[in-house]
JSON list of C-alpha atoms and ligand atoms in Angstrom, two decimals:
[
{"chain": "A", "resi": 117, "resn": "MET", "atom": "CA", "xyz": [55.60, 48.58, 49.98]},
{"chain": "A", "resi": 118, "resn": "LYS", "atom": "CA", "xyz": [55.87, 46.60, 53.17]},
{"chain": "A", "resi": 119, "resn": "LYS", "atom": "CA", "xyz": [53.48, 44.30, 55.02]},
{"chain": "A", "resi": 120, "resn": "ILE", "atom": "CA", "xyz": [49.71, 44.49, 55.13]},
{"chain": "A", "resi": 121, "resn": "GLU", "atom": "CA", "xyz": [49.01, 47.13, 57.77]},
{"chain": "A", "resi": 122, "resn": "HIS", "atom": "CA", "xyz": [45.35, 46.29, 58.18]},
{"chain": "A", "resi": 123, "resn": "ILE", "atom": "CA", "xyz": [42.23, 45.05, 56.43]},
{"chain": "A", "resi": 124, "resn": "GLY", "atom": "CA", "xyz": [39.22, 47.34, 56.39]},
{"chain": "A", "resi": 125, "resn": "ILE", "atom": "CA", "xyz": [35.71, 45.94, 56.72]},
{"chain": "A", "resi": 126, "resn": "ALA", "atom": "CA", "xyz": [32.61, 48.03, 55.98]},
{"chain": "A", "resi": 127, "resn": "VAL", "atom": "CA", "xyz": [29.81, 47.54, 58.51]},
{"chain": "A", "resi": 128, "resn": "LYS", "atom": "CA", "xyz": [26.33, 48.95, 58.89]},
{"chain": "A", "resi": 129, "resn": "ASN", "atom": "CA", "xyz": [26.46, 49.34, 62.65]},
{"chain": "A", "resi": 130, "resn": "LEU", "atom": "CA", "xyz": [29.78, 49.77, 64.43]},
{"chain": "A", "resi": 131, "resn": "GLU", "atom": "CA", "xyz": [28.37, 49.06, 67.85]},
{"chain": "A", "resi": 132, "resn": "THR", "atom": "CA", "xyz": [26.90, 45.67, 67.02]},
{"chain": "A", "resi": 133, "resn": "SER", "atom": "CA", "xyz": [29.91, 44.79, 64.85]},
{"chain": "A", "resi": 134, "resn": "ASN", "atom": "CA", "xyz": [32.28, 45.70, 67.69]},
{"chain": "A", "resi": 135, "resn": "GLU", "atom": "CA", "xyz": [30.41, 43.20, 69.84]},
{"chain": "A", "resi": 136, "resn": "LEU", "atom": "CA", "xyz": [30.58, 40.56, 67.13]},
{"chain": "A", "resi": 137, "resn": "PHE", "atom": "CA", "xyz": [34.29, 40.99, 66.46]},
{"chain": "A", "resi": 138, "resn": "THR", "atom": "CA", "xyz": [35.07, 41.16, 70.17]},
{"chain": "A", "resi": 139, "resn": "LYS", "atom": "CA", "xyz": [33.48, 37.72, 70.44]},
{"chain": "A", "resi": 140, "resn": "LEU", "atom": "CA", "xyz": [35.36, 36.53, 67.37]},
{"chain": "A", "resi": 141, "resn": "PHE", "atom": "CA", "xyz": [38.80, 37.65, 68.51]},
{"chain": "A", "resi": 142, "resn": "GLY", "atom": "CA", "xyz": [38.25, 37.26, 72.24]},
{"chain": "A", "resi": 143, "resn": "LYS", "atom": "CA", "xyz": [39.20, 40.86, 72.87]},
{"chain": "A", "resi": 144, "resn": "ALA", "atom": "CA", "xyz": [37.83, 44.35, 72.52]},
{"chain": "A", "resi": 145, "resn": "PRO", "atom": "CA", "xyz": [39.00, 46.95, 69.98]},
{"chain": "A", "resi": 146, "resn": "TYR", "atom": "CA", "xyz": [42.09, 48.84, 71.13]},
{"chain": "A", "resi": 147, "resn": "LYS", "atom": "CA", "xyz": [40.74, 52.08, 69.78]},
{"chain": "A", "resi": 148, "resn": "THR", "atom": "CA", "xyz": [37.75, 53.72, 68.17]},
{"chain": "A", "resi": 149, "resn": "GLU", "atom": "CA", "xyz": [38.06, 56.90, 66.19]},
{"chain": "A", "resi": 150, "resn": "VAL", "atom": "CA", "xyz": [35.84, 59.14, 64.08]},
{"chain": "A", "resi": 151, "resn": "VAL", "atom": "CA", "xyz": [37.46, 60.51, 60.92]},
{"chain": "A", "resi": 152, "resn": "GLU", "atom": "CA", "xyz": [35.02, 63.25, 60.04]},
{"chain": "A", "resi": 153, "resn": "SER", "atom": "CA", "xyz": [36.82, 64.22, 56.80]},
{"chain": "A", "resi": 154, "resn": "GLU", "atom": "CA", "xyz": [36.20, 60.69, 55.50]},
{"chain": "A", "resi": 155, "resn": "GLY", "atom": "CA", "xyz": [32.70, 60.36, 56.92]},
{"chain": "A", "resi": 156, "resn": "VAL", "atom": "CA", "xyz": [33.59, 57.30, 58.95]},
{"chain": "A", "resi": 157, "resn": "SER", "atom": "CA", "xyz": [33.53, 55.95, 62.46]},
{"chain": "A", "resi": 158, "resn": "THR", "atom": "CA", "xyz": [36.21, 53.31, 62.92]},
{"chain": "A", "resi": 159, "resn": "SER", "atom": "CA", "xyz": [37.40, 50.75, 65.41]},
{"chain": "A", "resi": 160, "resn": "PHE", "atom": "CA", "xyz": [40.64, 48.78, 65.40]},
{"chain": "A", "resi": 161, "resn": "PHE", "atom": "CA", "xyz": [41.25, 45.25, 66.60]},
{"chain": "A", "resi": 162, "resn": "LEU", "atom": "CA", "xyz": [44.60, 43.63, 67.06]},
{"chain": "A", "resi": 163, "resn": "THR", "atom": "CA", "xyz": [44.68, 39.87, 66.65]},
{"chain": "A", "resi": 164, "resn": "GLY", "atom": "CA", "xyz": [48.19, 38.51, 66.86]},
{"chain": "A", "resi": 165, "resn": "GLU", "atom": "CA", "xyz": [50.18, 40.75, 64.51]},
{"chain": "A", "resi": 166, "resn": "ASN", "atom": "CA", "xyz": [47.15, 41.51, 62.40]},
{"chain": "A", "resi": 167, "resn": "LYS", "atom": "CA", "xyz": [45.01, 44.57, 62.49]},
{"chain": "A", "resi": 168, "resn": "ILE", "atom": "CA", "xyz": [41.39, 44.76, 61.43]},
{"chain": "A", "resi": 169, "resn": "GLU", "atom": "CA", "xyz": [39.61, 48.06, 60.93]},
{"chain": "A", "resi": 170, "resn": "LEU", "atom": "CA", "xyz": [35.81, 48.26, 61.04]},
{"chain": "A", "resi": 171, "resn": "LEU", "atom": "CA", "xyz": [34.24, 51.24, 59.28]},
{"chain": "A", "resi": 172, "resn": "GLU", "atom": "CA", "xyz": [30.75, 52.63, 59.64]},
{"chain": "A", "resi": 173, "resn": "ALA", "atom": "CA", "xyz": [29.43, 55.60, 57.64]},
{"chain": "A", "resi": 174, "resn": "THR", "atom": "CA", "xyz": [28.68, 58.76, 59.62]},
{"chain": "A", "resi": 175, "resn": "ASN", "atom": "CA", "xyz": [26.59, 60.27, 56.83]},
{"chain": "A", "resi": 176, "resn": "PRO", "atom": "CA", "xyz": [24.74, 59.06, 53.69]},
{"chain": "A", "resi": 177, "resn": "ASP", "atom": "CA", "xyz": [27.39, 60.58, 51.37]},
{"chain": "A", "resi": 178, "resn": "SER", "atom": "CA", "xyz": [30.22, 58.69, 53.02]},
{"chain": "A", "resi": 179, "resn": "PRO", "atom": "CA", "xyz": [32.16, 56.34, 50.72]},
{"chain": "A", "resi": 180, "resn": "ILE", "atom": "CA", "xyz": [31.28, 53.57, 53.19]},
{"chain": "A", "resi": 181, "resn": "ALA", "atom": "CA", "xyz": [27.55, 54.25, 52.83]},
{"chain": "A", "resi": 182, "resn": "LYS", "atom": "CA", "xyz": [27.91, 54.07, 49.04]},
{"chain": "A", "resi": 183, "resn": "PHE", "atom": "CA", "xyz": [29.97, 50.90, 49.24]},
{"chain": "A", "resi": 184, "resn": "ILE", "atom": "CA", "xyz": [27.39, 49.14, 51.44]},
{"chain": "A", "resi": 185, "resn": "GLU", "atom": "CA", "xyz": [24.55, 50.30, 49.23]},
{"chain": "A", "resi": 186, "resn": "LYS", "atom": "CA", "xyz": [26.26, 48.78, 46.18]},
{"chain": "A", "resi": 187, "resn": "ARG", "atom": "CA", "xyz": [27.94, 45.71, 47.59]},
{"chain": "A", "resi": 188, "resn": "GLY", "atom": "CA", "xyz": [26.71, 45.16, 51.11]},
{"chain": "A", "resi": 189, "resn": "GLU", "atom": "CA", "xyz": [28.85, 44.73, 54.19]},
{"chain": "A", "resi": 190, "resn": "GLY", "atom": "CA", "xyz": [32.24, 43.11, 53.79]},
{"chain": "A", "resi": 191, "resn": "ILE", "atom": "CA", "xyz": [35.90, 43.64, 53.00]},
{"chain": "A", "resi": 192, "resn": "HIS", "atom": "CA", "xyz": [36.33, 47.22, 51.86]},
{"chain": "A", "resi": 193, "resn": "HIS", "atom": "CA", "xyz": [40.06, 47.74, 51.49]},
{"chain": "A", "resi": 194, "resn": "ILE", "atom": "CA", "xyz": [43.52, 46.35, 52.12]},
{"chain": "A", "resi": 195, "resn": "ALA", "atom": "CA", "xyz": [46.07, 48.72, 53.59]},
{"chain": "A", "resi": 196, "resn": "PHE", "atom": "CA", "xyz": [49.80, 48.42, 53.10]},
{"chain": "A", "resi": 197, "resn": "ASP", "atom": "CA", "xyz": [52.46, 49.93, 55.26]},
{"chain": "A", "resi": 198, "resn": "VAL", "atom": "CA", "xyz": [54.90, 52.15, 53.36]},
{"chain": "A", "resi": 199, "resn": "GLU", "atom": "CA", "xyz": [58.14, 53.73, 54.48]},
{"chain": "A", "resi": 200, "resn": "ASP", "atom": "CA", "xyz": [57.67, 57.01, 52.60]},
{"chain": "A", "resi": 201, "resn": "ILE", "atom": "CA", "xyz": [54.17, 57.62, 51.29]},
{"chain": "A", "resi": 202, "resn": "VAL", "atom": "CA", "xyz": [55.14, 60.48, 48.95]},
{"chain": "A", "resi": 203, "resn": "VAL", "atom": "CA", "xyz": [57.84, 58.40, 47.24]},
{"chain": "A", "resi": 204, "resn": "GLU", "atom": "CA", "xyz": [55.45, 55.46, 46.92]},
{"chain": "A", "resi": 205, "resn": "MET", "atom": "CA", "xyz": [52.62, 57.62, 45.54]},
{"chain": "A", "resi": 206, "resn": "LYS", "atom": "CA", "xyz": [54.96, 59.03, 42.88]},
{"chain": "A", "resi": 207, "resn": "ARG", "atom": "CA", "xyz": [56.21, 55.59, 41.96]},
{"chain": "A", "resi": 208, "resn": "LEU", "atom": "CA", "xyz": [52.70, 54.12, 41.63]},
{"chain": "A", "resi": 209, "resn": "GLU", "atom": "CA", "xyz": [51.38, 57.08, 39.66]},
{"chain": "A", "resi": 210, "resn": "LYS", "atom": "CA", "xyz": [54.26, 56.65, 37.22]},
{"chain": "A", "resi": 211, "resn": "GLU", "atom": "CA", "xyz": [53.29, 52.97, 36.91]},
{"chain": "A", "resi": 212, "resn": "GLY", "atom": "CA", "xyz": [49.80, 54.02, 35.81]},
{"chain": "A", "resi": 213, "resn": "PHE", "atom": "CA", "xyz": [47.82, 53.50, 39.01]},
{"chain": "A", "resi": 214, "resn": "VAL", "atom": "CA", "xyz": [45.08, 56.02, 39.71]},
{"chain": "A", "resi": 215, "resn": "LEU", "atom": "CA", "xyz": [45.49, 57.81, 43.04]},
{"chain": "A", "resi": 216, "resn": "LEU", "atom": "CA", "xyz": [42.28, 58.93, 44.72]},
{"chain": "A", "resi": 217, "resn": "ASN", "atom": "CA", "xyz": [44.08, 61.74, 46.51]},
{"chain": "A", "resi": 218, "resn": "LYS", "atom": "CA", "xyz": [47.03, 63.66, 45.10]},
{"chain": "A", "resi": 219, "resn": "GLU", "atom": "CA", "xyz": [48.43, 64.58, 48.51]},
{"chain": "A", "resi": 220, "resn": "PRO", "atom": "CA", "xyz": [48.72, 62.26, 51.51]},
{"chain": "A", "resi": 221, "resn": "LYS", "atom": "CA", "xyz": [45.90, 62.88, 53.96]},
{"chain": "A", "resi": 222, "resn": "CYS", "atom": "CA", "xyz": [45.40, 62.18, 57.64]},
{"chain": "A", "resi": 223, "resn": "GLY", "atom": "CA", "xyz": [43.63, 58.88, 58.18]},
{"chain": "A", "resi": 224, "resn": "ALA", "atom": "CA", "xyz": [42.66, 56.95, 61.28]},
{"chain": "A", "resi": 225, "resn": "ASP", "atom": "CA", "xyz": [45.14, 55.47, 63.74]},
{"chain": "A", "resi": 226, "resn": "ASN", "atom": "CA", "xyz": [47.84, 58.14, 63.36]},
{"chain": "A", "resi": 227, "resn": "LYS", "atom": "CA", "xyz": [48.54, 57.52, 59.68]},
{"chain": "A", "resi": 228, "resn": "LEU", "atom": "CA", "xyz": [49.10, 59.46, 56.50]},
{"chain": "A", "resi": 229, "resn": "VAL", "atom": "CA", "xyz": [47.08, 57.69, 53.84]},
{"chain": "A", "resi": 230, "resn": "CYS", "atom": "CA", "xyz": [46.42, 57.53, 50.11]},
{"chain": "A", "resi": 231, "resn": "PHE", "atom": "CA", "xyz": [43.92, 55.33, 48.28]},
{"chain": "A", "resi": 232, "resn": "LEU", "atom": "CA", "xyz": [44.34, 53.79, 44.84]},
{"chain": "A", "resi": 233, "resn": "HIS", "atom": "CA", "xyz": [41.27, 53.65, 42.61]},
{"chain": "A", "resi": 234, "resn": "PRO", "atom": "CA", "xyz": [39.99, 50.06, 42.43]},
{"chain": "A", "resi": 235, "resn": "LYS", "atom": "CA", "xyz": [39.57, 50.36, 38.66]},
{"chain": "A", "resi": 236, "resn": "SER", "atom": "CA", "xyz": [43.37, 50.34, 38.39]},
{"chain": "A", "resi": 237, "resn": "THR", "atom": "CA", "xyz": [43.87, 47.49, 40.89]},
{"chain": "A", "resi": 238, "resn": "ASN", "atom": "CA", "xyz": [41.53, 44.68, 39.76]},
{"chain": "A", "resi": 239, "resn": "GLY", "atom": "CA", "xyz": [38.63, 45.93, 41.82]},
{"chain": "A", "resi": 240, "resn": "VAL", "atom": "CA", "xyz": [40.51, 46.02, 45.13]},
{"chain": "A", "resi": 241, "resn": "LEU", "atom": "CA", "xyz": [40.65, 49.30, 46.99]},
{"chain": "A", "resi": 242, "resn": "ILE", "atom": "CA", "xyz": [44.25, 49.68, 48.18]},
{"chain": "A", "resi": 243, "resn": "GLU", "atom": "CA", "xyz": [45.26, 52.04, 50.95]},
{"chain": "A", "resi": 244, "resn": "LEU", "atom": "CA", "xyz": [48.84, 53.13, 51.45]},
{"chain": "A", "resi": 245, "resn": "CYS", "atom": "CA", "xyz": [49.65, 54.18, 54.96]},
{"chain": "A", "resi": 246, "resn": "GLN", "atom": "CA", "xyz": [52.62, 55.67, 56.65]},
{"chain": "A", "resi": 247, "resn": "GLU", "atom": "CA", "xyz": [52.85, 56.07, 60.38]},
{"chain": "A", "resi": 248, "resn": "ILE", "atom": "CA", "xyz": [53.01, 59.73, 61.43]},
{"chain": "A", "resi": 249, "resn": "ARG", "atom": "CA", "xyz": [56.26, 59.93, 63.37]},
{"chain": "B", "resi": 136, "resn": "ZN", "atom": "ZN1", "xyz": [42.11, 51.61, 56.47]}
]
């Protein structure tokens, strides 16, 4: 596992949150993207070397809608950059972590992703991501 790739923040309204974070960082998101398979609308900000992802639910069954219902807006996940996602998924599964998807799937921002169940990681949702080359 390499550096933190980004931090994901669940928001109720992407448009107003984009305005807020644009003010905070002094620059606009470098991309917005809908990931229909995940039920999310996302935007990405780059601040220095750090990336922040905002996520809004696109439907009431979206994991983001459920998260906000239970815990309100806030930090949703931490994503780590990995060299080879399949190798890393196998390693972590062997270590007893619970993978939320058995195969890498296509996430936002040109990445293959896999999530680890927070019950196996002290309540923190961890995303592995590998750049699609
Ligand atoms: Zn993410």
